[in-house]
XYZ file of C-alpha atoms in Angstrom:
739
model
C 47.068 11.719 36.106
C 46.726 14.336 38.819
C 44.371 13.352 41.644
C 41.422 15.600 40.866
C 40.056 15.300 44.408
C 42.571 17.992 45.350
C 40.384 20.549 43.583
C 37.569 20.071 46.098
C 37.009 21.289 49.593
C 37.569 18.401 52.066
C 34.017 18.823 53.316
C 32.655 18.444 49.759
C 34.728 15.335 49.250
C 33.540 13.944 52.584
C 29.933 14.456 51.500
C 30.550 12.572 48.252
C 32.344 9.748 50.056
C 29.553 9.561 52.595
C 26.965 9.266 49.846
C 29.023 6.599 48.104
C 29.239 4.569 51.321
C 25.475 4.886 51.791
C 24.693 3.781 48.219
C 27.140 0.874 48.387
C 25.416 -0.158 51.609
C 22.018 -0.078 49.887
C 23.370 -2.152 47.015
C 24.953 -4.645 49.403
C 21.670 -5.059 51.270
C 19.716 -5.470 48.047
C 22.270 -7.972 46.812
C 21.921 -10.000 50.013
C 18.131 -9.934 49.692
C 18.211 -10.999 46.055
C 20.671 -13.819 46.722
C 18.481 -14.983 49.607
C 15.464 -14.802 47.283
C 17.406 -16.834 44.763
C 17.780 -19.650 47.284
C 14.057 -19.498 48.087
C 13.111 -19.576 44.410
C 15.445 -22.477 43.777
C 13.800 -24.436 46.574
C 10.297 -23.497 45.402
C 11.189 -24.633 41.905
C 12.283 -28.047 43.195
C 9.063 -28.372 45.206
C 6.926 -27.360 42.239
C 8.595 -29.903 39.982
C 8.162 -32.639 42.582
C 4.523 -31.693 43.170
C 3.760 -31.785 39.457
C 5.473 -35.147 39.136
C 3.587 -36.602 42.093
C 0.204 -35.307 40.913
C 0.521 -36.127 37.231
C 2.520 -39.360 37.243
C -0.728 -41.291 36.846
C -2.171 -38.784 34.372
C -2.383 -41.463 31.703
C -5.046 -43.164 33.787
C -6.837 -40.181 35.325
C -8.429 -37.490 33.152
C -8.557 -35.023 36.057
C -4.766 -35.200 36.391
C -4.341 -34.595 32.671
C -6.481 -31.464 32.944
C -4.297 -30.209 35.826
C -1.067 -30.314 33.807
C -1.583 -26.959 32.019
C -1.941 -25.300 35.421
C 1.390 -26.717 36.530
C 3.026 -25.706 33.258
C 1.757 -22.159 33.721
C 3.139 -22.107 37.268
C 6.475 -23.338 35.989
C 6.596 -20.566 33.378
C 5.908 -17.991 36.064
C 8.619 -19.536 38.225
C 11.107 -19.409 35.351
C 10.244 -15.746 34.765
C 10.771 -14.871 38.436
C 14.087 -16.696 38.554
C 15.257 -14.947 35.387
C 14.357 -11.523 36.806
C 16.113 -12.397 40.042
C 19.275 -13.502 38.190
C 19.312 -10.286 36.151
C 18.941 -8.170 39.282
C 21.826 -9.986 40.974
C 23.985 -9.470 37.890
C 23.074 -5.771 37.753
C 23.835 -5.185 41.422
C 27.170 -6.983 41.125
C 28.067 -4.796 38.141
C 27.351 -1.491 39.892
C 28.477 -2.145 43.461
C 32.104 -1.198 42.795
C 31.174 1.886 40.746
C 27.530 2.942 41.238
C 27.716 6.111 39.135
C 30.060 8.046 36.879
C 28.496 11.525 36.714
C 26.265 14.023 38.475
C 24.175 16.843 37.107
C 22.720 19.707 39.131
C 19.538 21.135 37.674
C 16.901 23.577 38.844
C 13.622 23.695 36.966
C 12.103 27.023 36.016
C 9.757 28.139 38.761
C 11.583 26.128 41.409
C 14.180 27.336 43.922
C 15.836 24.076 44.918
C 18.691 22.595 42.911
C 18.319 18.847 42.416
C 21.336 16.594 42.050
C 21.016 13.549 39.788
C 23.666 10.841 39.844
C 24.007 8.939 36.571
C 25.014 5.283 36.215
C 24.397 2.294 33.971
C 20.958 1.679 35.482
C 18.278 2.988 37.819
C 18.668 2.419 41.557
C 16.193 3.338 44.303
C 16.359 2.756 48.026
C 13.681 0.840 49.941
C 11.587 4.003 50.344
C 11.574 4.690 46.622
C 14.077 7.539 46.765
C 16.129 7.824 43.563
C 19.801 7.112 44.219
C 21.061 6.650 40.643
C 19.354 7.279 37.309
C 19.932 5.367 34.108
C 22.199 7.017 31.523
C 19.377 6.518 29.017
C 16.770 8.386 31.072
C 15.430 11.603 29.551
C 17.008 13.873 32.121
C 20.425 12.282 31.556
C 20.572 14.005 28.176
C 21.530 17.156 30.098
C 24.847 15.518 30.951
C 25.677 14.534 27.384
C 24.156 17.370 25.370
C 24.000 20.541 27.486
C 26.456 23.123 28.708
C 26.246 24.925 32.026
C 23.456 27.506 31.896
C 19.889 27.591 30.574
C 18.995 24.086 29.438
C 16.093 21.783 28.778
C 15.242 18.146 28.258
C 12.193 16.438 26.832
C 10.210 13.710 28.513
C 6.928 12.097 27.502
C 6.262 14.829 24.992
C 6.896 17.679 27.447
C 9.762 20.145 27.395
C 11.273 20.750 30.837
C 13.239 24.010 30.983
C 15.582 25.213 33.679
C 19.162 25.950 34.553
C 21.971 23.400 34.531
C 24.168 24.587 37.385
C 26.744 21.796 37.480
C 28.193 18.752 35.675
C 30.531 16.526 37.624
C 32.502 13.508 36.431
C 33.857 10.723 38.608
C 36.172 7.813 38.421
C 34.943 5.323 40.999
C 36.422 1.847 41.318
C 36.639 -0.663 44.150
C 33.941 1.397 45.917
C 36.261 4.404 46.199
C 36.303 7.783 44.496
C 39.618 7.850 42.652
C 39.045 11.362 41.354
C 36.248 13.733 40.409
C 36.029 17.050 38.654
C 33.468 19.572 37.455
C 33.182 20.006 33.722
C 33.408 23.792 33.869
C 36.972 23.436 35.200
C 39.483 23.879 32.345
C 40.382 20.216 32.027
C 40.124 18.729 28.554
C 38.883 15.131 28.328
C 40.630 14.200 31.607
C 38.534 11.122 32.297
C 38.547 10.073 28.654
C 42.328 10.322 28.345
C 42.804 8.383 31.567
C 40.699 5.545 30.191
C 42.393 5.616 26.792
C 45.825 5.326 28.356
C 44.924 1.959 29.869
C 45.704 -1.297 28.099
C 42.945 -2.775 26.013
C 41.068 -5.938 27.006
C 39.864 -9.068 25.190
C 36.357 -7.600 25.075
C 35.012 -4.183 24.175
C 33.938 -2.100 27.188
C 30.987 0.227 27.521
C 31.671 3.958 27.179
C 28.713 5.419 29.087
C 30.975 7.646 31.178
C 32.694 9.218 28.163
C 30.025 9.441 25.466
C 30.644 12.577 23.429
C 27.902 14.903 22.224
C 28.116 13.838 18.569
C 28.128 10.191 19.644
C 25.040 10.758 21.774
C 23.205 12.108 18.729
C 23.758 8.741 17.074
C 22.733 6.746 20.127
C 19.455 8.607 20.557
C 18.570 8.979 16.883
C 15.036 7.830 16.060
C 14.899 4.119 15.132
C 13.013 4.411 11.813
C 14.511 4.208 8.329
C 18.247 3.908 7.757
C 20.855 5.688 9.888
C 24.285 5.908 8.260
C 27.126 6.609 10.690
C 30.499 7.341 9.126
C 33.702 8.251 10.884
C 37.443 7.612 10.953
C 39.089 4.667 12.666
C 38.706 4.902 16.425
C 35.765 7.326 16.367
C 33.693 4.877 18.399
C 31.263 3.779 15.691
C 30.832 0.240 17.004
C 30.686 1.324 20.645
C 28.065 3.900 19.778
C 26.042 1.302 17.882
C 26.073 -1.054 20.871
C 24.918 1.746 23.146
C 22.259 2.639 20.598
C 20.944 -0.907 20.854
C 20.878 -0.617 24.645
C 19.065 2.711 24.340
C 16.433 1.290 21.982
C 15.857 -1.698 24.258
C 15.429 0.662 27.214
C 13.247 3.321 25.590
C 11.250 1.102 23.230
C 10.982 -1.984 25.408
C 7.552 -2.884 24.052
C 8.982 -2.973 20.536
C 12.620 -4.007 20.747
C 14.063 -6.965 22.596
C 17.072 -9.231 22.274
C 15.305 -11.408 19.703
C 14.227 -8.552 17.429
C 17.660 -6.953 16.928
C 20.494 -8.292 14.785
C 24.155 -7.253 14.532
C 26.078 -8.069 11.357
C 29.794 -8.230 12.091
C 32.828 -8.674 9.824
C 33.650 -12.033 11.441
C 32.927 -14.160 14.492
C 36.083 -12.948 16.248
C 34.515 -9.511 16.306
C 31.283 -11.022 17.632
C 33.228 -12.359 20.595
C 34.942 -8.982 21.067
C 31.644 -7.081 21.437
C 29.822 -9.780 23.397
C 30.185 -8.120 26.845
C 28.973 -4.617 25.996
C 25.213 -5.107 26.283
C 25.388 -7.250 29.454
C 27.588 -4.551 31.028
C 24.754 -2.111 30.319
C 22.176 -4.367 31.936
C 20.686 -5.684 28.674
C 20.544 -9.141 27.148
C 22.920 -9.902 24.312
C 21.360 -9.785 20.869
C 21.936 -12.039 17.897
C 25.166 -11.347 16.046
C 26.441 -13.082 12.937
C 28.463 -12.641 9.777
C 26.686 -11.706 6.567
C 26.471 -15.259 5.225
C 24.568 -16.220 8.378
C 21.479 -14.285 7.263
C 20.971 -16.648 4.340
C 18.612 -19.377 5.576
C 19.256 -23.088 5.324
C 16.193 -23.343 3.071
C 18.183 -21.818 0.206
C 18.143 -24.565 -2.459
C 21.701 -25.574 -3.366
C 22.517 -28.186 -6.010
C 24.110 -31.354 -4.727
C 27.883 -31.318 -4.953
C 28.217 -27.504 -4.903
C 30.090 -25.957 -1.974
C 30.057 -22.244 -1.152
C 33.172 -20.107 -0.760
C 33.428 -18.693 2.756
C 33.552 -15.000 3.518
C 37.074 -15.391 4.956
C 38.309 -17.057 1.771
C 36.646 -14.318 -0.272
C 38.285 -11.531 1.735
C 41.643 -13.274 1.470
C 41.213 -13.412 -2.313
C 40.458 -9.696 -2.374
C 43.578 -8.950 -0.295
C 45.764 -11.017 -2.621
C 46.605 -10.906 -6.296
C 43.432 -12.149 -7.956
C 42.981 -12.472 -11.685
C 41.602 -9.643 -13.765
C 38.579 -11.782 -14.641
C 37.759 -12.469 -10.971
C 38.201 -8.799 -10.087
C 35.803 -7.895 -12.891
C 33.350 -10.545 -11.699
C 33.287 -9.133 -8.179
C 33.056 -5.532 -9.391
C 30.218 -6.114 -11.836
C 28.186 -8.202 -9.375
C 28.643 -5.528 -6.713
C 27.236 -2.778 -8.910
C 23.762 -1.225 -8.712
C 23.283 -1.917 -12.438
C 23.745 -5.661 -11.942
C 21.231 -5.813 -9.103
C 18.663 -3.652 -10.900
C 19.025 -5.703 -14.089
C 18.575 -8.969 -12.200
C 15.510 -7.563 -10.464
C 13.938 -6.833 -13.865
C 14.939 -10.258 -15.174
C 13.162 -11.874 -12.213
C 9.982 -9.803 -12.552
C 6.664 -11.647 -13.098
C 6.493 -10.307 -16.668
C 9.912 -11.749 -17.475
C 9.600 -15.081 -15.663
C 6.063 -15.665 -16.963
C 6.876 -14.858 -20.598
C 6.343 -17.968 -22.793
C 6.716 -20.203 -19.727
C 3.338 -21.895 -19.737
C 2.025 -24.621 -22.026
C -1.127 -26.698 -22.257
C -1.276 -29.945 -20.326
C -3.058 -32.306 -22.695
C -4.169 -35.875 -23.032
C -4.399 -36.537 -26.698
C -6.578 -33.792 -28.108
C -8.091 -32.965 -24.719
C -6.794 -29.875 -22.905
C -6.683 -30.719 -19.202
C -5.216 -27.419 -17.954
C -4.573 -24.680 -20.470
C -1.651 -22.310 -20.707
C -4.198 -19.509 -20.847
C -5.571 -20.544 -17.453
C -2.058 -20.733 -16.066
C -1.313 -17.225 -17.296
C -4.576 -16.017 -15.772
C -3.592 -17.386 -12.371
C -0.044 -16.035 -12.711
C -0.602 -12.522 -14.026
C -3.876 -11.710 -12.285
C -2.451 -12.522 -8.860
C -2.377 -9.848 -6.209
C 0.682 -7.564 -6.548
C 2.009 -8.641 -3.155
C 2.348 -12.281 -4.183
C 5.834 -13.529 -5.005
C 6.496 -15.535 -8.140
C 6.735 -18.691 -6.036
C 3.304 -17.950 -4.543
C 1.912 -17.465 -8.041
C 3.382 -20.799 -9.084
C 1.830 -22.418 -6.023
C -1.579 -21.073 -7.083
C -1.110 -22.550 -10.550
C 0.000 -25.862 -9.086
C -3.006 -26.052 -6.766
C -5.411 -25.214 -9.583
C -3.621 -27.628 -11.924
C -3.762 -30.446 -9.391
C -7.497 -29.918 -9.075
C -7.937 -29.827 -12.870
C -5.913 -33.012 -13.378
C -7.787 -34.870 -10.649
C -11.121 -33.706 -12.091
C -10.039 -34.875 -15.545
C -8.913 -38.216 -14.078
C -12.327 -38.796 -12.548
C -14.064 -37.905 -15.795
C -11.695 -40.074 -17.809
C -12.229 -42.983 -15.435
C -15.974 -42.557 -15.835
C -15.629 -42.453 -19.628
C -13.625 -45.669 -19.649
C -16.117 -47.248 -17.272
C -18.961 -46.440 -19.645
C -17.041 -47.943 -22.554
C -16.257 -51.094 -20.563
C -19.888 -51.555 -19.487
C -21.659 -50.361 -22.639
C -22.468 -53.878 -23.895
C -22.005 -55.694 -20.631
C -24.404 -56.455 -17.804
C -22.826 -55.043 -14.653
C -23.036 -57.278 -11.652
C -23.158 -55.560 -8.273
C -22.070 -51.921 -8.056
C -19.364 -52.168 -10.724
C -16.607 -51.179 -8.314
C -14.161 -53.720 -9.700
C -14.559 -52.337 -13.207
C -14.208 -48.754 -11.944
C -11.020 -49.703 -10.055
C -9.646 -51.161 -13.268
C -10.484 -47.972 -15.174
C -8.880 -45.790 -12.550
C -5.753 -47.935 -12.654
C -5.618 -47.340 -16.418
C -5.786 -43.566 -15.809
C -3.353 -43.504 -12.899
C -0.220 -43.625 -15.024
C -1.381 -40.667 -17.106
C -2.200 -38.739 -13.925
C 1.386 -39.175 -12.719
C 2.644 -38.016 -16.109
C 0.478 -34.885 -16.118
C 1.307 -34.045 -12.504
C 4.961 -34.296 -13.477
C 4.393 -31.877 -16.348
C 2.665 -29.467 -13.983
C 5.486 -29.786 -11.451
C 8.111 -28.957 -14.075
C 6.156 -25.922 -15.281
C 5.636 -24.517 -11.789
C 9.046 -25.339 -10.283
C 11.555 -22.492 -10.108
C 15.074 -23.847 -10.456
C 16.908 -20.794 -9.168
C 20.312 -22.302 -9.941
C 19.441 -22.627 -13.621
C 17.675 -19.259 -13.634
C 20.722 -17.451 -12.235
C 23.058 -19.207 -14.663
C 20.745 -18.293 -17.558
C 20.750 -14.678 -16.384
C 24.557 -14.532 -16.390
C 24.767 -16.237 -19.787
C 22.281 -13.867 -21.416
C 24.096 -10.882 -19.948
C 27.412 -12.126 -21.297
C 25.932 -12.729 -24.753
C 24.241 -9.348 -24.936
C 20.712 -10.757 -24.926
C 19.738 -8.483 -22.032
C 19.908 -4.766 -22.704
C 22.244 -3.065 -20.252
C 24.901 -0.364 -19.997
C 27.341 -2.655 -18.195
C 30.719 -3.355 -19.784
C 30.432 -6.402 -22.065
C 33.963 -7.581 -21.320
C 33.330 -7.539 -17.587
C 30.036 -9.378 -18.099
C 31.860 -12.067 -20.051
C 34.383 -12.401 -17.219
C 31.529 -12.594 -14.710
C 29.937 -15.504 -16.570
C 33.125 -17.396 -17.338
C 34.504 -17.218 -13.787
C 31.124 -18.437 -12.531
C 31.160 -21.404 -14.919
C 34.796 -22.264 -14.132
C 34.000 -22.333 -10.423
C 30.806 -24.336 -11.006
C 32.751 -26.981 -12.931
C 35.035 -27.230 -9.898
C 31.994 -27.701 -7.633
C 32.248 -24.261 -6.022
C 29.967 -21.246 -5.880
C 32.016 -18.084 -5.420
C 31.028 -15.801 -2.562
C 29.840 -12.944 -4.798
C 27.651 -15.394 -6.721
C 26.309 -16.858 -3.478
C 25.091 -13.406 -2.446
C 23.502 -12.837 -5.858
C 22.024 -16.353 -5.811
C 20.470 -15.686 -2.395
C 19.045 -12.373 -3.628
C 17.532 -14.123 -6.656
C 15.946 -16.736 -4.359
C 14.501 -13.979 -2.210
C 13.175 -12.022 -5.189
C 11.470 -15.136 -6.551
C 9.955 -15.963 -3.168
C 11.793 -19.267 -2.797
C 13.326 -17.930 0.413
C 10.979 -16.239 2.880
C 11.887 -12.835 4.387
C 12.357 -12.494 8.134
C 9.732 -10.199 9.648
C 10.723 -10.884 13.255
C 13.868 -8.712 13.080
C 12.987 -5.065 13.706
C 16.437 -3.463 13.751
C 19.693 -4.424 12.037
C 23.131 -2.992 12.816
C 25.593 -3.367 9.936
C 29.182 -2.892 11.069
C 32.046 -2.277 8.624
C 29.424 -1.360 6.026
C 32.046 0.129 3.715
C 32.854 -3.418 2.534
C 29.265 -4.326 1.675
C 28.228 -4.241 -1.954
C 25.080 -2.647 -3.334
C 23.726 -6.147 -3.931
C 24.292 -7.120 -0.301
C 22.482 -4.003 0.913
C 19.536 -4.812 -1.366
C 19.510 -8.384 -0.075
C 19.345 -7.108 3.501
C 16.510 -4.740 2.627
C 14.452 -7.588 1.206
C 15.427 -10.120 3.861
C 14.327 -7.819 6.712
C 11.448 -5.845 5.176
C 10.080 -4.370 8.433
C 13.433 -3.554 10.041
C 15.163 -0.236 10.511
C 18.930 -0.156 9.982
C 22.032 1.405 11.491
C 24.954 1.263 9.036
C 28.453 1.994 10.347
C 31.488 2.494 8.194
C 34.532 4.377 7.042
C 35.247 4.538 3.291
C 38.963 4.808 4.109
C 38.987 1.374 5.768
C 37.978 -0.722 2.797
C 39.647 -4.127 2.737
C 37.898 -5.206 -0.473
C 38.697 -2.798 -3.307
C 36.363 -4.487 -5.788
C 32.944 -3.881 -4.214
C 32.836 -0.111 -4.823
C 34.735 3.029 -3.902
C 32.202 4.510 -1.448
C 29.525 1.999 -0.625
C 28.029 4.141 2.132
C 26.858 6.518 -0.601
C 25.192 3.584 -2.368
C 22.931 2.807 0.594
C 20.084 5.208 -0.351
C 19.786 3.525 -3.742
C 19.727 0.049 -2.223
C 17.130 1.114 0.363
C 15.031 3.096 -2.105
C 11.876 4.572 -0.655
C 13.327 4.546 2.874
C 14.115 7.601 4.991
C 17.884 8.076 5.175
C 19.684 9.923 7.987
C 23.442 10.453 7.931
C 25.629 11.443 10.878
C 29.384 11.949 10.656
C 31.679 11.322 13.610
C 34.783 13.440 13.111
C 36.986 12.757 16.114
C 39.144 9.686 16.717
C 39.787 8.435 20.254
C 41.721 5.207 19.770
C 45.335 5.916 18.926
C 47.940 8.315 20.233
C 48.425 11.546 18.336
C 51.666 10.178 16.851
C 49.996 7.044 15.479
C 46.991 8.985 14.211
C 49.165 11.438 12.306
C 51.154 8.626 10.722
C 47.940 6.890 9.648
C 46.453 10.121 8.345
C 49.588 10.797 6.302
C 49.129 7.417 4.594
C 45.983 8.852 3.018
C 47.314 12.315 2.332
C 46.587 13.857 5.736
C 42.835 13.983 5.201
C 41.628 12.245 8.378
C 39.698 14.181 11.032
C 40.579 15.329 14.544
C 42.217 13.174 17.184
C 42.007 13.347 20.957
C 45.142 15.003 22.316
C 46.924 11.979 23.785
C 50.624 11.586 23.182
C 52.868 8.543 23.196
C 55.914 7.089 21.522
C 56.746 7.864 17.882
C 55.844 5.295 15.254
C 58.831 2.943 14.809
C 59.879 2.359 11.193
C 62.161 -0.556 10.443
C 63.707 -2.022 7.301
C 64.267 -5.771 7.065
C 66.562 -7.472 4.602
C 64.977 -10.863 5.272
C 62.344 -12.651 7.317
C 65.134 -13.570 9.753
C 65.771 -9.863 10.353
C 62.057 -9.440 10.947
C 62.023 -12.223 13.548
C 64.972 -10.644 15.379
C 63.173 -7.307 15.357
C 59.999 -8.856 16.788
C 62.055 -10.482 19.542
C 63.366 -7.048 20.560
C 59.892 -5.502 20.425
C 58.440 -8.177 22.695
C 61.266 -7.588 25.147
C 60.441 -3.865 25.179
C 56.663 -3.834 25.630
C 54.441 -4.501 28.621
C 54.145 -8.272 29.032
C 50.443 -8.010 29.895
C 49.515 -5.836 26.916
C 47.891 -7.035 23.703
C 50.102 -7.311 20.633
C 49.240 -8.250 17.058
C 51.351 -8.895 13.985
C 49.112 -7.894 11.089
C 49.728 -9.297 7.644
C 48.197 -8.504 4.289
C 46.702 -11.974 3.776
C 46.683 -15.543 5.063
C 49.736 -16.527 3.045
C 51.811 -13.836 4.752
C 50.460 -14.949 8.144
C 51.687 -18.489 7.563
C 55.154 -17.286 6.507
C 55.346 -14.981 9.523
C 54.262 -17.721 11.928
C 56.813 -20.176 10.548
C 59.749 -17.767 10.806
C 58.864 -16.665 14.348
C 58.445 -20.291 15.405
C 61.842 -21.173 13.938
C 63.382 -18.421 16.097
C 61.682 -19.708 19.234
C 59.139 -16.882 19.448
C 55.796 -18.175 20.683
C 52.735 -16.808 18.898
C 49.194 -17.813 18.013
C 47.961 -17.575 14.463
C 44.309 -16.713 13.869
C 43.078 -17.625 10.403
C 39.604 -18.908 11.215
C 36.547 -16.982 12.335
C 34.799 -20.014 13.768
C 32.439 -19.075 16.575
C 34.301 -18.748 19.854
C 37.665 -17.888 18.289
C 39.329 -15.183 20.382
C 41.180 -12.462 18.534
C 42.657 -10.514 21.465
C 44.703 -12.249 24.164
C 46.772 -10.175 26.615
C 50.370 -11.286 26.875
C 50.241 -13.424 23.713
C 51.566 -12.404 20.314
C 48.717 -12.822 17.819
C 49.235 -13.133 14.054
C 46.251 -12.402 11.846
C 45.381 -10.921 8.440
C 44.199 -7.321 8.294
C 40.708 -8.205 7.093
C 40.128 -10.289 10.236
C 41.353 -7.463 12.489
C 38.665 -5.037 11.309
C 37.058 -3.306 14.282
C 39.543 -4.755 16.785
C 42.201 -2.787 18.641
C 45.500 -3.779 20.214
C 47.916 -2.002 22.533
C 50.751 -2.743 20.126
C 50.652 -3.493 16.407
C 53.517 -4.801 14.280
C 53.073 -4.496 10.511
C 54.642 -7.506 8.786
C 55.662 -5.959 5.453
C 54.341 -2.558 4.469
C 56.130 -2.859 1.122
C 53.709 -5.590 0.015
C 50.753 -3.203 -0.055
C 49.967 -1.695 -3.454
C 50.802 1.970 -3.871
C 47.300 2.786 -5.095
C 44.293 3.994 -3.122
C 43.118 0.484 -2.268
C 46.560 -0.564 -1.038
C 46.979 2.528 1.121
C 43.525 2.036 2.608
C 44.339 -1.560 3.519
C 47.581 -0.472 5.196
C 45.724 2.380 6.922
C 43.233 -0.145 8.303
C 46.090 -2.243 9.677
C 47.944 0.656 11.300
C 44.834 2.143 12.928
C 44.397 -1.015 15.038
C 47.160 0.289 17.349
C 46.345 2.161 20.561
C 49.757 2.931 22.042
C 52.602 1.614 19.892
C 52.973 1.002 16.165
C 55.907 -0.793 14.529
C 56.009 -0.701 10.734
C 58.376 -3.094 8.977
C 59.362 -2.758 5.359
C 61.096 -5.596 3.541
C 63.778 -4.425 1.114
């Protein structure tokens, strides 16, 4: 790229360099002070611990020392807080010292004559006198940089609208404490900084994009947190990056509401979790919880002994392979809105309570009547779950049984003593009578337990069976319902619960109240939402009832063709009663123009705009055998940058194993990634990585080699899967076709 400093007067450049030197000096001094403070705090912490130990060691003997312990514990909490703040400040200063800012805006407020320059970076920085050196990219005034053109402009802050004139927007590339180039945005240079960054090799972890956030992306980042925000866009449009920056924005602007413990990211796999793990820390925020979908289901979910659950990876591999018609029907029907709505009605209080209750009797005596049970069940407050209603019945029943037991013991006592002179207080006789009643009490408590216990495993199986036999009125296809039941039973006999049934089983447990919702999570980000089913969306809505949601997806990147054709459109139905906002991102930034056009052509040329960045043509190759493929890979490796990231993407795990074996036999070193266990790294510079397409979702590589494009079905689902694979490539794409 041309050195953009040449466009500036040397005096202007000297001023900018002088300011940079000054700011770096301020940061260096602050860093020294914070590191010195760190040593002081470390020493104070040791002294405090020793003092508490010395003063409270004999606390077991001295009450005064016991009373002093809470004071020490409070001091230790304060010390921990100070040390944490100090560590965060050191981390922040280390992050910005080499590149304190990336942009500058020049703005003059209406009624003022002086133009103020604001330098924008990843966080706020003041000097010792309180003068602002750098402002946070999330600050109100920073919106002028992202959203406004040169000329009359405004920004809003604390409910006020500040109007004025934006006289300049300047972008910088600063690294190693030096200005590499800078340019004003009104110069006719299109996406210069963005293209420069895109031309670099990728890294094992996603980077922040604060310096290149586009206007449409900024609208997503700063969208209000309430309700459900649906963000759709083509591969490489920055959906995940924008979502991470949105989290950082919410944590900055709504700090009293959102923190690292109240936000959750749902990722396609744990490899992706590792990939995005550095973004929030690079923006000065704590990392938030991230997990795969199955991770939201709590350990309290009751599972029968001997039943194992199919993993999400195994499920996705099934979907990418040649599954049976019955299994495909099972997944499709259980992903549908009709299935979820029908199950919700089946699990309603009216349905569950119908003919469920019976009298608990001892002979002709009614101890606890079915009528009383129904009264407790149906007259409960609307907000009570079915499990809560059962708990009310159980509590009342326990009391009724114990009351009956006391009365029955008294009745037997009177019979035993009717014609007998009682010596003493009669306690021995009463103990005998109570012992006679005790066995019946256990029996009746057992009856009550059976009546009030919700066996969700049996309930779900009954639901599927009644659907299959037409005993529940529905518009769903009867043949598909039969397949859904029979595949469930076949798997159950093998000791397995299929993934789609596990999701439905968890939803049933939540609807019944057996599993408690999580009210501590206030915002959920769902990445790759196009592969979520309606049922999964409904489960999330019930699991996090007070949370707002950001859903990111691209209908063209589906890797599971059986969960629905456009699941993003199903979100409003799953989140019924919730405000829905939809924003479309139309421009792709990841791949070269050549790769983007090839990928777009796979889907009929319908994909949106692409940043104008050119590279090598897509390489198409025909292989007569796997040996030919291995030879081709050898030549590719010899041709590409040794430090770049390269992936061989296969349709499924079976192809990955075949590919790995043939490359190994030819002496080509590679790593095969088939597990998404926490900590598994998916991107390793300089190492050839083999992985299935469904595990590469959201990732990007400098070079991508497609194992066998001929193995993808020639229908919409097959083309979308191949499209997903090809769009992982940034710079080079090699497509192999076995003939």
